[in-house]
CSV table of C-alpha atoms in Angstrom, one decimal:
chain,number,residue,atom,x,y,z
A,26,MET,CA,47.8,23.2,1.9
A,27,THR,CA,48.2,25.7,-0.2
A,28,VAL,CA,44.6,28.1,-0.7
A,29,GLY,CA,42.8,27.5,-3.8
A,30,THR,CA,44.3,23.9,-4.5
A,31,PRO,CA,41.6,21.2,-5.2
A,32,GLN,CA,42.1,19.8,-1.5
A,33,ALA,CA,41.7,22.9,0.0
A,34,THR,CA,38.7,24.1,-2.1
A,35,GLU,CA,37.2,20.1,-0.7
A,36,ILE,CA,37.9,21.1,2.7
A,37,THR,CA,36.1,24.8,2.3
A,38,ARG,CA,33.1,23.0,0.9
A,39,TRP,CA,32.9,20.5,3.4
A,40,ARG,CA,33.2,23.1,6.2
A,41,ASN,CA,30.5,25.1,4.7
A,42,ALA,CA,28.2,22.1,4.3
A,43,VAL,CA,28.5,21.3,8.2
A,44,VAL,CA,28.2,25.0,8.8
A,45,ALA,CA,24.3,24.6,7.2
A,46,ALA,CA,23.9,21.1,8.7
A,47,TYR,CA,24.1,23.2,12.1
A,48,ALA,CA,22.5,26.0,11.0
A,49,PHE,CA,19.1,24.1,9.6
A,50,SER,CA,19.3,22.0,12.8
A,51,GLY,CA,18.8,25.4,14.6
A,52,VAL,CA,16.2,26.8,12.2
A,53,ALA,CA,14.0,23.4,13.0
A,54,PHE,CA,14.3,23.8,16.6
A,55,ALA,CA,13.3,27.4,16.7
A,56,SER,CA,10.5,27.1,14.5
A,57,TRP,CA,8.3,25.0,16.8
A,58,VAL,CA,9.6,26.1,19.8
A,59,SER,CA,8.8,29.6,18.6
A,60,ARG,CA,4.7,28.2,18.2
A,61,ILE,CA,4.6,26.5,21.3
A,62,PRO,CA,2.2,29.5,22.7
A,63,ALA,CA,0.2,28.9,19.4
A,64,ILE,CA,0.2,25.2,20.0
A,65,ARG,CA,-0.8,25.6,23.5
A,66,ASP,CA,-3.8,27.8,22.6
A,67,GLY,CA,-5.0,25.9,19.6
A,68,LEU,CA,-5.1,22.5,21.3
A,69,ASP,CA,-6.1,24.2,24.9
A,70,LEU,CA,-3.4,23.0,26.9
A,71,THR,CA,-2.1,23.7,30.6
A,72,PRO,CA,1.4,24.1,31.5
A,73,GLY,CA,1.3,20.6,32.9
A,74,THR,CA,0.1,18.9,29.4
A,75,VAL,CA,2.5,21.2,27.7
A,76,GLY,CA,5.4,19.3,29.7
A,77,LEU,CA,3.9,16.2,28.8
A,78,LEU,CA,3.7,16.9,25.3
A,79,LEU,CA,7.5,18.1,25.0
A,80,LEU,CA,8.1,14.4,27.2
A,81,CYS,CA,7.2,13.0,23.8
A,82,MET,CA,9.9,14.8,22.0
A,83,THR,CA,12.3,13.8,24.9
A,84,LEU,CA,11.5,10.0,24.7
A,85,GLY,CA,12.2,9.8,21.0
A,86,SER,CA,15.3,11.9,21.3
A,87,PHE,CA,16.7,9.9,24.4
A,88,VAL,CA,16.2,6.9,22.6
A,89,SER,CA,18.1,8.1,19.6
A,90,VAL,CA,20.9,10.0,21.3
A,91,SER,CA,21.5,6.7,23.7
A,92,ALA,CA,22.0,4.7,20.4
A,93,SER,CA,23.7,7.5,18.5
A,94,GLY,CA,27.1,6.1,19.0
A,95,LEU,CA,26.3,2.9,17.6
A,96,ILE,CA,24.5,4.4,14.7
A,97,VAL,CA,27.4,6.6,13.8
A,98,LEU,CA,30.0,4.2,13.8
A,99,HIS,CA,27.5,1.7,11.7
A,100,PHE,CA,25.8,3.9,9.1
A,101,GLY,CA,28.8,6.8,9.2
A,102,SER,CA,28.1,10.7,10.1
A,103,LYS,CA,27.3,11.3,6.7
A,104,GLN,CA,24.2,9.2,6.4
A,105,THR,CA,23.1,9.6,9.8
A,106,ILE,CA,23.1,13.5,9.2
A,107,ARG,CA,20.8,13.0,6.0
A,108,ILE,CA,18.4,10.3,7.6
A,109,GLY,CA,18.1,12.6,10.4
A,110,SER,CA,17.1,15.5,8.6
A,111,ILE,CA,14.4,14.1,6.5
A,112,MET,CA,12.8,12.7,9.7
A,113,VAL,CA,12.8,15.9,11.2
A,114,GLY,CA,11.3,17.6,8.5
A,115,THR,CA,8.8,14.8,8.4
A,116,GLY,CA,8.1,15.2,12.2
A,117,LEU,CA,7.8,18.8,12.0
A,118,VAL,CA,5.1,18.4,9.0
A,119,ILE,CA,3.0,15.9,11.4
A,120,ALA,CA,3.2,18.3,14.3
A,121,GLY,CA,1.9,21.0,12.4
A,122,ILE,CA,-0.9,19.2,10.7
A,123,GLY,CA,-2.1,17.9,14.2
A,124,THR,CA,-2.2,21.2,15.5
A,125,SER,CA,-4.1,23.2,12.6
A,126,VAL,CA,-6.1,20.7,11.0
A,127,LEU,CA,-6.5,17.8,13.3
A,128,VAL,CA,-6.4,19.7,16.3
A,129,SER,CA,-5.4,16.4,18.0
A,130,PRO,CA,-2.5,16.6,21.1
A,131,LEU,CA,-1.9,12.8,20.0
A,132,ALA,CA,-0.8,13.6,16.6
A,133,VAL,CA,1.4,16.4,17.5
A,134,ALA,CA,2.8,14.2,20.0
A,135,ALA,CA,3.4,11.7,17.2
A,136,GLY,CA,5.2,14.2,15.3
A,137,LEU,CA,7.3,15.5,18.1
A,138,VAL,CA,8.3,11.9,18.8
A,139,VAL,CA,9.5,12.0,15.2
A,140,VAL,CA,11.7,15.0,15.3
A,141,GLY,CA,13.1,13.8,18.6
A,142,LEU,CA,14.3,10.4,16.9
A,143,GLY,CA,15.8,12.6,13.9
A,144,THR,CA,17.4,15.3,15.8
A,145,ALA,CA,19.5,13.6,18.5
A,146,SER,CA,21.4,11.3,16.1
A,147,TRP,CA,22.0,13.9,13.6
A,148,ASN,CA,23.1,16.4,16.4
A,149,THR,CA,25.9,13.8,17.6
A,150,ALA,CA,26.8,12.9,13.9
A,151,SER,CA,27.2,16.9,13.4
A,152,ASN,CA,29.8,17.1,16.3
A,153,VAL,CA,31.6,14.2,15.0
A,154,GLU,CA,31.8,15.7,11.6
A,155,GLY,CA,32.6,19.2,13.3
A,156,ALA,CA,35.4,17.4,15.1
A,157,ALA,CA,36.7,16.1,11.9
A,158,VAL,CA,36.7,19.2,10.1
A,159,GLU,CA,38.5,21.0,13.2
A,160,ARG,CA,41.6,18.8,12.5
A,161,ALA,CA,41.3,19.0,8.6
A,162,VAL,CA,41.5,22.9,8.7
A,163,ARG,CA,43.8,22.7,11.8
A,164,ARG,CA,42.0,25.3,13.7
A,165,HIS,CA,39.5,25.2,16.5
A,166,ILE,CA,36.0,25.8,15.2
A,167,MET,CA,33.5,24.1,17.2
A,168,PRO,CA,32.3,27.2,19.1
A,169,ARG,CA,31.5,28.8,15.8
A,170,LEU,CA,30.0,25.4,14.2
A,171,HIS,CA,27.7,25.6,17.3
A,172,GLY,CA,27.3,29.6,16.9
A,173,ALA,CA,26.1,28.8,13.4
A,174,PHE,CA,23.1,26.4,15.0
A,175,SER,CA,22.7,29.5,17.1
A,176,LEU,CA,22.4,31.7,14.2
A,177,GLY,CA,19.8,29.2,12.8
A,178,THR,CA,17.9,29.3,16.3
A,179,VAL,CA,17.8,33.3,15.6
A,180,ALA,CA,16.4,32.8,11.7
A,181,GLY,CA,13.9,30.3,12.7
A,182,ALA,CA,12.8,32.4,16.3
A,183,GLY,CA,12.6,35.5,13.9
A,184,ALA,CA,10.5,33.5,11.3
A,185,GLY,CA,8.2,32.2,14.2
A,186,ALA,CA,7.6,35.6,15.7
A,187,TRP,CA,6.6,36.9,12.3
A,188,ALA,CA,4.3,33.9,11.6
A,189,ALA,CA,2.5,34.5,14.9
A,190,GLY,CA,2.0,37.8,14.6
A,191,ALA,CA,0.7,37.6,11.2
A,192,GLY,CA,-1.6,34.6,12.1
A,193,ILE,CA,-0.1,32.0,9.9
A,194,PRO,CA,-1.7,28.4,10.9
A,195,VAL,CA,1.3,26.3,12.5
A,196,ALA,CA,0.6,23.8,9.9
A,197,TRP,CA,1.6,26.1,6.8
A,198,HIS,CA,4.5,27.1,8.9
A,199,LEU,CA,6.1,24.1,10.0
A,200,ALA,CA,5.2,22.3,6.6
A,201,ALA,CA,7.3,24.9,4.9
A,202,VAL,CA,10.3,24.8,7.7
A,203,GLY,CA,10.1,20.8,7.3
A,204,ALA,CA,10.3,20.8,3.7
A,205,LEU,CA,13.3,23.9,3.7
A,206,VAL,CA,15.6,21.4,6.5
A,207,ALA,CA,15.1,18.1,5.0
A,208,GLY,CA,15.9,19.4,1.6
A,209,SER,CA,19.0,21.3,2.5
A,210,VAL,CA,20.7,19.3,4.9
A,211,ALA,CA,20.3,16.2,2.6
A,212,THR,CA,21.9,17.9,-0.1
A,213,ALA,CA,24.6,19.6,1.9
A,214,ALA,CA,25.5,16.1,2.9
A,215,THR,CA,26.8,15.5,-0.4
A,216,TRP,CA,30.0,17.3,0.6
A,217,PHE,CA,31.0,15.5,3.8
A,218,ARG,CA,34.2,13.8,4.5
A,219,ALA,CA,34.5,12.3,8.0
A,220,ASP,CA,33.7,9.0,7.0
A,221,VAL,CA,36.1,8.8,4.2
A,222,THR,CA,39.1,11.4,4.9
A,223,PRO,CA,41.9,9.8,7.1
A,224,VAL,CA,43.7,12.0,9.4
A,225,THR,CA,47.6,12.1,8.9
A,226,ALA,CA,50.7,13.8,10.1
A,227,ASP,CA,52.1,14.6,6.6
A,228,GLU,CA,52.1,18.4,7.6
A,229,PRO,CA,54.2,19.4,10.8
A,230,PHE,CA,52.3,21.2,13.5
A,231,THR,CA,54.0,23.9,15.2
A,232,PRO,CA,55.5,24.1,17.9
A,233,ALA,CA,54.6,21.0,19.8
A,234,GLY,CA,56.3,18.8,17.1
A,235,PRO,CA,55.2,16.5,14.1
A,236,ASP,CA,52.4,15.0,16.5
A,237,THR,CA,50.6,17.5,17.8
A,238,PHE,CA,49.8,21.0,17.6
A,239,GLU,CA,49.7,23.5,20.3
A,240,ASP,CA,46.2,25.6,20.7
A,241,PRO,CA,45.4,27.6,23.8
A,242,SER,CA,41.9,26.8,23.6
A,243,THR,CA,42.0,22.9,23.7
A,244,GLY,CA,46.0,22.3,24.4
A,245,PRO,CA,47.5,19.4,22.0
A,246,ILE,CA,45.5,17.6,20.0
A,247,PRO,CA,46.8,14.2,18.5
A,248,VAL,CA,47.1,13.4,15.1
A,249,ILE,CA,46.1,9.9,13.8
A,250,SER,CA,48.8,8.5,11.6
A,251,HIS,CA,48.2,5.4,9.6
A,252,ALA,CA,50.9,3.8,11.7
A,253,SER,CA,49.5,4.7,15.2
A,254,GLN,CA,46.0,3.2,13.6
A,255,ASP,CA,48.0,-0.3,12.8
A,256,ALA,CA,49.6,-0.3,16.1
A,257,ALA,CA,46.4,-0.3,17.9
A,258,ALA,CA,44.1,-3.4,18.1
A,259,PRO,CA,40.8,-2.3,16.7
A,260,LEU,CA,37.6,-2.5,18.9
A,261,ASP,CA,34.3,-3.5,17.6
A,262,ASN,CA,31.7,-0.5,17.7
A,263,LYS,CA,29.8,-2.1,21.2
A,264,ARG,CA,33.0,-2.3,22.8
A,265,GLN,CA,34.1,1.4,21.9
A,266,ILE,CA,30.6,2.4,23.2
A,267,ALA,CA,31.0,0.5,26.8
A,268,GLN,CA,34.7,1.5,27.4
A,269,ALA,CA,33.8,5.2,26.8
A,270,TRP,CA,30.8,4.7,29.5
A,271,ARG,CA,33.5,3.6,31.8
A,272,ASP,CA,36.0,6.5,31.0
A,273,ARG,CA,35.7,9.2,34.2
A,274,ARG,CA,36.6,12.1,32.3
A,275,THR,CA,34.0,11.1,29.7
A,276,LEU,CA,31.1,10.7,32.2
A,277,LEU,CA,31.8,14.3,34.4
A,278,LEU,CA,32.2,16.0,31.0
A,279,GLY,CA,28.7,14.7,30.7
A,280,VAL,CA,27.7,16.5,33.9
A,281,LEU,CA,29.0,19.3,33.3
A,282,VAL,CA,27.6,19.8,30.0
A,283,LEU,CA,24.4,18.6,31.5
A,284,GLY,CA,24.2,21.8,33.7
A,285,LEU,CA,24.6,24.2,31.0
A,286,ALA,CA,22.7,22.3,28.5
A,287,LEU,CA,19.5,22.3,31.1
A,288,ALA,CA,19.8,26.2,31.0
A,289,GLU,CA,19.7,26.2,27.3
A,290,GLY,CA,16.8,23.6,27.0
A,291,ALA,CA,14.9,25.6,29.6
A,292,ALA,CA,15.0,28.4,27.9
A,293,GLY,CA,14.2,27.0,24.5
A,294,ASP,CA,11.0,25.7,26.0
A,295,TRP,CA,9.9,27.8,28.3
A,296,VAL,CA,11.0,31.5,27.7
A,297,ALA,CA,8.5,32.3,25.5
A,298,LEU,CA,5.4,31.2,27.7
A,299,ALA,CA,7.5,32.4,30.9
A,300,LEU,CA,7.3,36.2,29.3
A,301,ALA,CA,3.7,35.6,28.0
A,302,ASP,CA,2.4,34.3,31.3
A,303,GLY,CA,4.9,35.5,34.0
A,304,HIS,CA,5.5,38.6,32.6
A,305,GLY,CA,2.2,39.7,30.8
A,306,GLN,CA,3.5,39.7,27.2
A,307,THR,CA,1.9,39.1,23.9
A,308,GLN,CA,2.8,35.9,22.1
A,309,ALA,CA,4.8,37.6,19.5
A,310,ALA,CA,6.7,39.2,22.2
A,311,GLY,CA,7.3,36.2,23.9
A,312,ALA,CA,8.5,34.6,20.8
A,313,ALA,CA,10.9,37.8,20.2
A,314,GLY,CA,12.1,37.0,23.6
A,315,TYR,CA,13.4,33.9,22.9
A,316,GLY,CA,15.0,35.3,19.7
A,317,LEU,CA,17.0,37.7,22.2
A,318,PHE,CA,17.6,34.9,23.9
A,319,VAL,CA,19.3,33.0,21.4
A,320,THR,CA,20.8,36.0,19.6
A,321,PHE,CA,23.4,36.6,23.0
A,322,MET,CA,23.8,32.7,22.8
A,323,THR,CA,25.0,33.3,19.1
A,324,VAL,CA,27.5,36.4,20.0
A,325,GLY,CA,28.6,34.4,23.0
A,326,ARG,CA,29.7,31.2,20.8
A,327,PHE,CA,31.2,33.4,18.0
A,328,ALA,CA,33.0,35.2,20.7
A,329,GLY,CA,34.1,31.8,22.4
A,330,THR,CA,37.0,31.0,20.4
A,331,VAL,CA,38.7,34.3,21.4
A,332,ALA,CA,37.9,33.6,25.0
A,333,LEU,CA,39.3,30.5,24.7
A,334,ASP,CA,42.4,31.2,23.3
A,335,ARG,CA,43.0,33.7,25.8
A,336,PHE,CA,41.8,32.4,28.9
A,337,GLY,CA,41.7,28.4,28.2
A,338,ARG,CA,38.5,26.1,28.8
A,339,VAL,CA,38.2,26.1,32.7
A,340,PRO,CA,37.8,29.7,33.2
A,341,VAL,CA,35.6,30.4,30.4
A,342,MET,CA,33.4,27.5,31.7
A,343,ARG,CA,33.1,28.8,35.0
A,344,TRP,CA,32.2,32.3,33.9
A,345,CYS,CA,29.5,30.7,31.8
A,346,ALA,CA,27.9,29.3,34.8
A,347,VAL,CA,28.1,32.2,36.5
A,348,LEU,CA,26.4,34.2,34.0
A,349,ALA,CA,23.9,31.8,33.5
A,350,VAL,CA,23.0,31.5,37.1
A,351,GLY,CA,22.6,35.6,37.3
A,352,GLY,CA,20.8,35.5,34.1
A,353,LEU,CA,18.3,33.1,35.4
A,354,ALA,CA,17.7,34.7,38.9
A,355,LEU,CA,17.3,38.5,37.2
A,356,PHE,CA,14.6,36.7,34.5
A,357,VAL,CA,12.5,35.0,37.4
A,358,PHE,CA,12.3,37.8,39.7
A,359,ALA,CA,12.7,40.8,37.5
A,360,PRO,CA,10.1,43.7,38.8
A,361,VAL,CA,9.4,45.2,35.3
A,362,PRO,CA,9.5,43.5,31.9
A,363,TRP,CA,12.2,45.3,30.4
A,364,LEU,CA,14.6,43.9,33.0
A,365,ALA,CA,13.4,40.5,31.9
A,366,TYR,CA,14.7,40.8,28.6
A,367,VAL,CA,17.9,42.1,29.8
A,368,ALA,CA,18.3,39.1,31.9
A,369,LEU,CA,17.9,37.1,28.8
A,370,ALA,CA,21.2,38.5,27.3
A,371,PHE,CA,23.3,37.3,30.3
A,372,TRP,CA,21.4,33.8,30.8
A,373,GLY,CA,22.2,33.5,26.7
A,374,LEU,CA,25.7,34.4,27.0
A,375,GLY,CA,26.3,32.0,30.0
A,376,ALA,CA,24.2,29.3,28.1
A,377,SER,CA,26.5,29.7,25.0
A,378,LEU,CA,29.5,27.5,25.2
A,379,GLY,CA,28.9,24.5,27.4
A,380,PHE,CA,27.9,22.0,24.5
A,381,PRO,CA,30.7,23.2,22.1
A,382,VAL,CA,33.3,22.9,24.7
A,383,GLY,CA,32.0,19.8,26.0
A,384,MET,CA,32.1,18.2,22.6
A,385,SER,CA,35.4,19.5,21.4
A,386,ALA,CA,37.0,17.9,24.9
A,387,ALA,CA,35.1,14.6,24.2
A,388,ALA,CA,36.9,14.4,20.9
A,389,ASP,CA,40.4,15.5,22.0
A,390,ASP,CA,41.3,11.9,20.9
A,391,PRO,CA,40.1,11.6,17.4
A,392,VAL,CA,40.3,7.8,17.4
A,393,ARG,CA,37.9,7.3,20.2
A,394,ALA,CA,35.9,10.9,19.5
A,395,ALA,CA,32.5,9.1,18.2
A,396,ALA,CA,31.9,6.8,21.1
A,397,ARG,CA,32.8,9.7,23.7
A,398,VAL,CA,30.8,12.6,21.8
A,399,SER,CA,28.1,10.1,21.8
A,400,VAL,CA,28.5,9.2,25.5
A,401,VAL,CA,28.7,13.3,26.7
A,402,SER,CA,25.8,13.8,24.3
A,403,THR,CA,23.6,11.3,25.7
A,404,ILE,CA,24.2,12.9,29.0
A,405,GLY,CA,23.9,16.2,28.1
A,406,TYR,CA,20.7,15.5,26.2
A,407,GLY,CA,19.2,13.9,29.4
A,408,ALA,CA,19.0,17.6,30.8
A,409,PHE,CA,18.5,19.2,27.6
A,410,LEU,CA,15.8,17.2,26.8
A,411,CYS,CA,14.0,15.5,30.2
A,412,GLY,CA,14.7,18.9,32.1
A,413,PRO,CA,11.8,21.2,30.4
A,414,PRO,CA,9.1,18.8,30.2
A,415,LEU,CA,10.0,18.5,34.1
A,416,LEU,CA,10.0,21.9,34.7
A,417,GLY,CA,6.3,22.0,33.4
A,418,LEU,CA,5.2,19.3,35.9
A,419,LEU,CA,7.2,21.6,38.7
A,420,ALA,CA,5.1,24.8,37.0
A,421,GLU,CA,1.6,23.4,38.1
A,422,HIS,CA,2.6,24.0,41.6
A,423,VAL,CA,5.0,27.0,41.9
A,424,GLY,CA,4.3,28.7,38.4
A,425,ILE,CA,6.6,29.0,35.2
A,426,LEU,CA,8.9,31.4,36.5
A,427,HIS,CA,9.7,29.8,40.1
A,428,SER,CA,10.1,26.6,38.3
A,429,LEU,CA,13.2,28.0,36.6
A,430,LEU,CA,15.1,28.3,39.5
A,431,ALA,CA,15.8,24.4,39.5
A,432,VAL,CA,17.7,24.8,37.0
A,433,MET,CA,20.4,26.9,39.2
A,434,VAL,CA,21.2,23.6,41.0
A,435,MET,CA,22.9,22.1,38.1
A,436,LEU,CA,24.4,25.2,37.0
A,437,VAL,CA,26.3,25.2,40.6
A,438,VAL,CA,27.7,21.5,39.9
A,439,SER,CA,28.6,22.7,36.2
A,440,PHE,CA,30.8,25.4,37.7
A,441,LEU,CA,32.2,23.1,40.2
A,442,LEU,CA,33.2,20.5,37.7
A,443,SER,CA,34.8,22.8,35.0
A,444,PRO,CA,38.4,21.7,35.5
A,445,VAL,CA,37.3,18.3,33.8
A,446,ALA,CA,37.2,20.4,30.4
A,447,ARG,CA,41.1,20.7,30.7
A,448,LYS,CA,43.0,18.9,28.1
A,449,ALA,CA,43.8,15.5,29.2
A,450,ALA,CA,47.2,14.3,29.5
């Protein structure tokens, strides 16, 4: 494909639109997470009730991600992302009004349920769309797509820290973010092509031959040809999902992602409060600490492609688990606040590649990508979404900082399961 041709231009627009979908998902997430201390104070909540509030988003997200495979197969990734972004924007507005105007935990809970319902299917569809872009550009870009999500979280956390420091009401802040996210992603979806672009083998790949191409980060990736599609009996949507849930490698990939996703989710929901309550920092400093975490997670994702090319998936996943464990331990037991901020750098690097590598591995076979990505996402989001609220309940008994030690157990499991990320034969 020649650079500058109409086809190359369309693919470039497609890639940029997918980058925007990932980035604005990060903006939406970090915007409300960075205001959790303000929401807690505005509603006069305890750590346990904050955990229950987060559980409302968890329930919405888990319902959505559990059905995301069927949703994407039925509506296509473009419509799923578009509808999901509008739901997230609406949920943010409701949560903001519930905090600053109605001062009602029930209203905030309702907004977070809507955010959860929109976010989970949106993210699954984005991973399917991202895997399609990888095949179209004939390079592996999934870590960088998730890096765009991280850049979005950096921007969202930065804006949240500024809003907290300036005393901007949560309602005004989240309403502006909700409108921006919904409008931008719904517009970007115009250029999505995964639902209409077949993957063919018209251009040979080297050095592995006409039907595969070799990349050190993932191994050979099969290319769908029209002939191979015609030769296989098509499965209906429910059978594809059921088959993916019976696939051993897919399930183990989900558990691998689960541990590293828990490390990421725990940071997202509890770092700001842990710095404020456990290390005596201000609300603005707590939000800035989360911004530091996502900054180093972003660095890890953009550097991840180079690391994967050189060392492969398995060693990189092992080092991610080790870095996350070390960063968590240092954060919990840091004797002085500045050391806790140093710990966030290691924690962020360790949590950076779990989801993108898991999604790429689940999509190794593009014919079954939507079903398998939805299964891995469902398992991974089980920790990403259920873990932080459960940590809030644990924090009632041992404190916010020491509750984070529970995350280490799943990180050890992820370390042991790293070999399943290797390209399947």
